[in-house]
Short mmCIF file of C-alpha atoms and ligand atoms in Angstrom, two decimals:
data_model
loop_
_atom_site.label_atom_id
_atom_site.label_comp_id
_atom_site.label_asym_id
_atom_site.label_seq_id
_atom_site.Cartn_x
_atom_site.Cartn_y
_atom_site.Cartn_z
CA UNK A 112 0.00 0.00 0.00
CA UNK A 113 2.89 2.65 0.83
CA UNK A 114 0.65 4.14 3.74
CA UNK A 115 -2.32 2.43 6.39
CA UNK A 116 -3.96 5.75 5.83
CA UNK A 117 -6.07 6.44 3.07
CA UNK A 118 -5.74 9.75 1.32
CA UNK A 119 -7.33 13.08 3.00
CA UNK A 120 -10.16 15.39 1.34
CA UNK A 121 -7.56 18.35 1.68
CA UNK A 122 -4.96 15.27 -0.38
CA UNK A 123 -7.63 14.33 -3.24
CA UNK A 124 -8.89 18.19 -3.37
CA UNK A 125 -5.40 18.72 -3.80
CA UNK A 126 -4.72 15.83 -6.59
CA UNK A 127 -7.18 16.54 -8.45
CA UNK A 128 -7.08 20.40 -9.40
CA UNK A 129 -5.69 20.49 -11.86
CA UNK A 130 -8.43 18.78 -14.04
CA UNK A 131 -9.51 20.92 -16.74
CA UNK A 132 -12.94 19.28 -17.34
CA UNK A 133 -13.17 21.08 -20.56
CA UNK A 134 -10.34 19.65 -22.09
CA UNK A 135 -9.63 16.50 -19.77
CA UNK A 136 -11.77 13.73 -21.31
CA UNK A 137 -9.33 10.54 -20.84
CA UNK A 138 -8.43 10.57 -17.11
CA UNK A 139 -6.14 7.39 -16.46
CA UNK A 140 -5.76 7.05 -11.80
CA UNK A 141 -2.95 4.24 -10.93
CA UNK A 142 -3.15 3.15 -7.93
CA UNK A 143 -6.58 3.90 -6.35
CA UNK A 144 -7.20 1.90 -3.16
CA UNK A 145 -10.39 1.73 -2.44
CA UNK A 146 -11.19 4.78 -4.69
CA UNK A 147 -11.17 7.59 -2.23
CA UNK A 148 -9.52 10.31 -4.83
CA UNK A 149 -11.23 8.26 -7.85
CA UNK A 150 -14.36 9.74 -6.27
CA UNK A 151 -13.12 13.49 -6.42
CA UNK A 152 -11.75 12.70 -9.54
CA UNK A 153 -15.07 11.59 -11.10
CA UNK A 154 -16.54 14.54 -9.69
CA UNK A 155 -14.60 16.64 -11.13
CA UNK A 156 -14.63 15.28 -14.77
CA UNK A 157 -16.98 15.85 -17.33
CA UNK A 158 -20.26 14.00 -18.21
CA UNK A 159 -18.37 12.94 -21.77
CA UNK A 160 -14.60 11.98 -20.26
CA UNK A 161 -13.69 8.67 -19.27
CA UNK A 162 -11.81 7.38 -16.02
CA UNK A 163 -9.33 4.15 -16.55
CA UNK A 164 -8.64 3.30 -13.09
CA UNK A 165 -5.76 0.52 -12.23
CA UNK A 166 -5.49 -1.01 -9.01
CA UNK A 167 -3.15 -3.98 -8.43
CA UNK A 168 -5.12 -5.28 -5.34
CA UNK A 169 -8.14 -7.58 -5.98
CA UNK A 170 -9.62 -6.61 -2.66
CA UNK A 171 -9.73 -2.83 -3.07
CA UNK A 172 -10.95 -3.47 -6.46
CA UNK A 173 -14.06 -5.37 -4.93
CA UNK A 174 -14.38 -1.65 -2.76
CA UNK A 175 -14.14 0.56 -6.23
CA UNK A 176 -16.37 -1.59 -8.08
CA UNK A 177 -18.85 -0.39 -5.69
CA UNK A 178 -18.41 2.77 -7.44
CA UNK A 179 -21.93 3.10 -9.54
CA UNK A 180 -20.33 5.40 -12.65
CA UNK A 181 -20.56 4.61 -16.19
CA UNK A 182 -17.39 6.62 -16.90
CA UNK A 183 -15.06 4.73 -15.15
CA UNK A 184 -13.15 1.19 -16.19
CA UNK A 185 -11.80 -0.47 -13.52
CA UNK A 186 -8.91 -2.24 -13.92
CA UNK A 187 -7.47 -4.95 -11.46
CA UNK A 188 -3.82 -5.01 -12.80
CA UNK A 189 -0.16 -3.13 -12.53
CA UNK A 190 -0.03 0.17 -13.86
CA UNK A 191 3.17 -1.20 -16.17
CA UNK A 192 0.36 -2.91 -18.15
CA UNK A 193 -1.41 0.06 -18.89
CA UNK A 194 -0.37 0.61 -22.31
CA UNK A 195 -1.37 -3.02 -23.07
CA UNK A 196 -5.17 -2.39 -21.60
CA UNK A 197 -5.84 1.40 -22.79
CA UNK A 198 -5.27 0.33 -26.17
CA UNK A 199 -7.84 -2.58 -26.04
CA UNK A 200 -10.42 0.51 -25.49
CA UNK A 201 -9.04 2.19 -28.62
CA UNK A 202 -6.78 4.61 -26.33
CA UNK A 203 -3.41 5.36 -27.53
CA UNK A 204 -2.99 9.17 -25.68
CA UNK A 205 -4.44 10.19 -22.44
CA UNK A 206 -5.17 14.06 -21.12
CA UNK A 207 -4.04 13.14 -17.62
CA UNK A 208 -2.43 10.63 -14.97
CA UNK A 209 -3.26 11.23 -11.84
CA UNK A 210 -1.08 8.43 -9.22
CA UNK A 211 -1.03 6.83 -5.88
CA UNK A 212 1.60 4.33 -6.45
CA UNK A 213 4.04 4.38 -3.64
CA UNK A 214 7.14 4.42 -5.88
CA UNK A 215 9.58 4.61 -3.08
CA UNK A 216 9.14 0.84 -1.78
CA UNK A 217 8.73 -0.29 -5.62
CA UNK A 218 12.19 -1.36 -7.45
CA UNK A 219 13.18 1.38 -9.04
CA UNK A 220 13.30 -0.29 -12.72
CA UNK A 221 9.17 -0.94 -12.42
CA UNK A 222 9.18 2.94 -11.37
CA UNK A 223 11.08 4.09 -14.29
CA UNK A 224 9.30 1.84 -16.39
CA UNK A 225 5.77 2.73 -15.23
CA UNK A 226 6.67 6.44 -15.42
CA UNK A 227 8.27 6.24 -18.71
CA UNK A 228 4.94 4.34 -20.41
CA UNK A 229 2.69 7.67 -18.15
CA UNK A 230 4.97 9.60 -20.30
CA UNK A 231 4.97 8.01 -23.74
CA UNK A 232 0.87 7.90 -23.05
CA UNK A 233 0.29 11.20 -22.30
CA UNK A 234 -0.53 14.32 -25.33
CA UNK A 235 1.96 16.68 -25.55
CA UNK A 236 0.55 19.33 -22.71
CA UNK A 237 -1.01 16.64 -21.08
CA UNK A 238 -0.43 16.71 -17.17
CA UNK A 239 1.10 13.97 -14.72
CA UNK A 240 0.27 14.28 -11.18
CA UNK A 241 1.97 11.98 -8.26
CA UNK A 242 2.03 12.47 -4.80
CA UNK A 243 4.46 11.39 -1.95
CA UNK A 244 4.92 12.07 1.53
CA UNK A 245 8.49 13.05 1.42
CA UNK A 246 9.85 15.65 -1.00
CA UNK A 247 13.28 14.38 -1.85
CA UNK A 248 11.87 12.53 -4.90
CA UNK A 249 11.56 15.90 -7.25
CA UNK A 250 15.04 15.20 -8.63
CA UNK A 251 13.08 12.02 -10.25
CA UNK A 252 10.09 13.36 -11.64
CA UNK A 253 12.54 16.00 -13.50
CA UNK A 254 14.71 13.37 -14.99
CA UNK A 255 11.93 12.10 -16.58
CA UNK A 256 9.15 14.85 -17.58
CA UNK A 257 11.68 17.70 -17.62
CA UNK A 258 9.63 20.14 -15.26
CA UNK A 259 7.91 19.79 -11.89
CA UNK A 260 5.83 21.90 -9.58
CA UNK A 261 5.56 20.76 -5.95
CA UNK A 262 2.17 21.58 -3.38
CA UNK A 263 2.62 21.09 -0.08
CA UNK A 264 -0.52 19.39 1.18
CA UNK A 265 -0.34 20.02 5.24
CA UNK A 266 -3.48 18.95 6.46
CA UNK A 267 -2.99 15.19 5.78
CA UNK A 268 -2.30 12.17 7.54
CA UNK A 269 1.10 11.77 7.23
CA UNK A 270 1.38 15.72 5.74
CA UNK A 271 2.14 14.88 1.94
CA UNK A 272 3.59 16.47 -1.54
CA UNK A 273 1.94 16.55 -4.76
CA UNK A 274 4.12 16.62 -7.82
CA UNK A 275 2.49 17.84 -10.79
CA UNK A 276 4.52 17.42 -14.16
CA UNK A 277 3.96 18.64 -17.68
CA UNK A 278 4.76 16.88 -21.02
CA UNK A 279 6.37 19.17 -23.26
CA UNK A 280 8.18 16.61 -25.18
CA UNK A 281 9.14 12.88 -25.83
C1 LIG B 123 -0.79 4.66 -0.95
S1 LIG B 123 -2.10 3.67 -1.61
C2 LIG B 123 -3.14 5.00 -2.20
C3 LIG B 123 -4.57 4.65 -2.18
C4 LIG B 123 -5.51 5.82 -2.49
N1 LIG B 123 -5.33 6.30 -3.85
C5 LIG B 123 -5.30 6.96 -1.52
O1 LIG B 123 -4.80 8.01 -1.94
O2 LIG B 123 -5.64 6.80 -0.34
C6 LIG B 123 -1.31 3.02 -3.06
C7 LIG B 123 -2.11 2.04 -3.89
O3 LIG B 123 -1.34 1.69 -5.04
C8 LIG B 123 -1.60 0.34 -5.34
N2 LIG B 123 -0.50 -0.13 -6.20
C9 LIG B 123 0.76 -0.43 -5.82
N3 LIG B 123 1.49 -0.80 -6.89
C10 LIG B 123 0.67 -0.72 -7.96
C11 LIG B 123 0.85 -0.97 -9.35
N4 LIG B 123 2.03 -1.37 -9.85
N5 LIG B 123 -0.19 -0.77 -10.18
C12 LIG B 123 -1.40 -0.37 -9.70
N6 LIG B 123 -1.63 -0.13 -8.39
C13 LIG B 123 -0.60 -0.30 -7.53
C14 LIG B 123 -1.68 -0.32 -3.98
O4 LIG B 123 -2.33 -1.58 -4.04
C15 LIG B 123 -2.43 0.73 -3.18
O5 LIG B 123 -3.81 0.50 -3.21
#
């Protein structure tokens, strides 16, 4: 899981501002849990935009399927086979990635790997959005998307970081 605590409102207010429900009409979540942001995220989406959500844990899927929402696909796999399911649906570039995973106790080649396919999946201006709990883990996000803004999210249990990257390039 990466934490015992699910995610704060202040944490999925937080994650999921930067939606442009205008322009944001394939929404991909990886790692949901038992779909505590996937609710603000749905919220904040259009009628016409479509969530893909992966989860890697069958129980917590059982939770999100609860989740009465014709928008969103549920997904019960690793967010490194993304690329594999989206394009079953026809998908080959998402508006924006919005992720849980907690990349700091995964090996660092199925990070790399799972941020390099957010990358290759996202349009150009499209809009990657992580958080973590500690902030030393910029450096990373930079390596890869070339930019990255950082919010300080206080009022969560443990007080948290969202990372919010842009794709400006491939
Ligand atoms: C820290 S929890 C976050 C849960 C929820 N989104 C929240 O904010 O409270 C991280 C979630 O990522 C899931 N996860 C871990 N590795 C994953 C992977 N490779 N692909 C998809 N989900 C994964 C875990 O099962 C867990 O539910």
């Amino acid at each position: 899981m990466g934490t015992v605590i699910r995610s704060g409102e202040s944490m999925c207010r937080k994650m999921t501002h930067f939606i442009n429900p205008a322009n944001d009409l394939i929404i991909v979540e990886l790692g949901a849990g038992d779909g505590v942001i996937t609710k603000f995220i749905l919220n904040r989406m259009s009628k016409d935009a479509q969530l893909f959500v992966f989860e890697i844990n069958t129980e917590l899927c059982d939770v999100i399927v609860k989740i009465k929402d014709n928008r969103m696909i549920l997904i019960n796999d690793s967010a490194e086979n993304m690329m594999f399911h989206l394009t079953k649906y026809g998908i080959s570039e998402v508006d924006t990635i919005i992720s849980a995973i907690p990349f700091l106790v995964l090996p660092d080649d199925l990070t790399k790997k799972i941020l390099d396919i957010s990358k290759s999946l996202l349009k150009t201006g499209g809009t990657y959005i992580q958080m973590h709990y500690v902030k030393n883990v910029k450096k990373m996000y930079k390596n890869i998307f070339g930019n990255v803004h950082t919010y300080f999210v206080p009022v969560n249990i443990p007080p948290g970081y969202v990372f919010r990257c842009i794709k400006v390039s491939e």
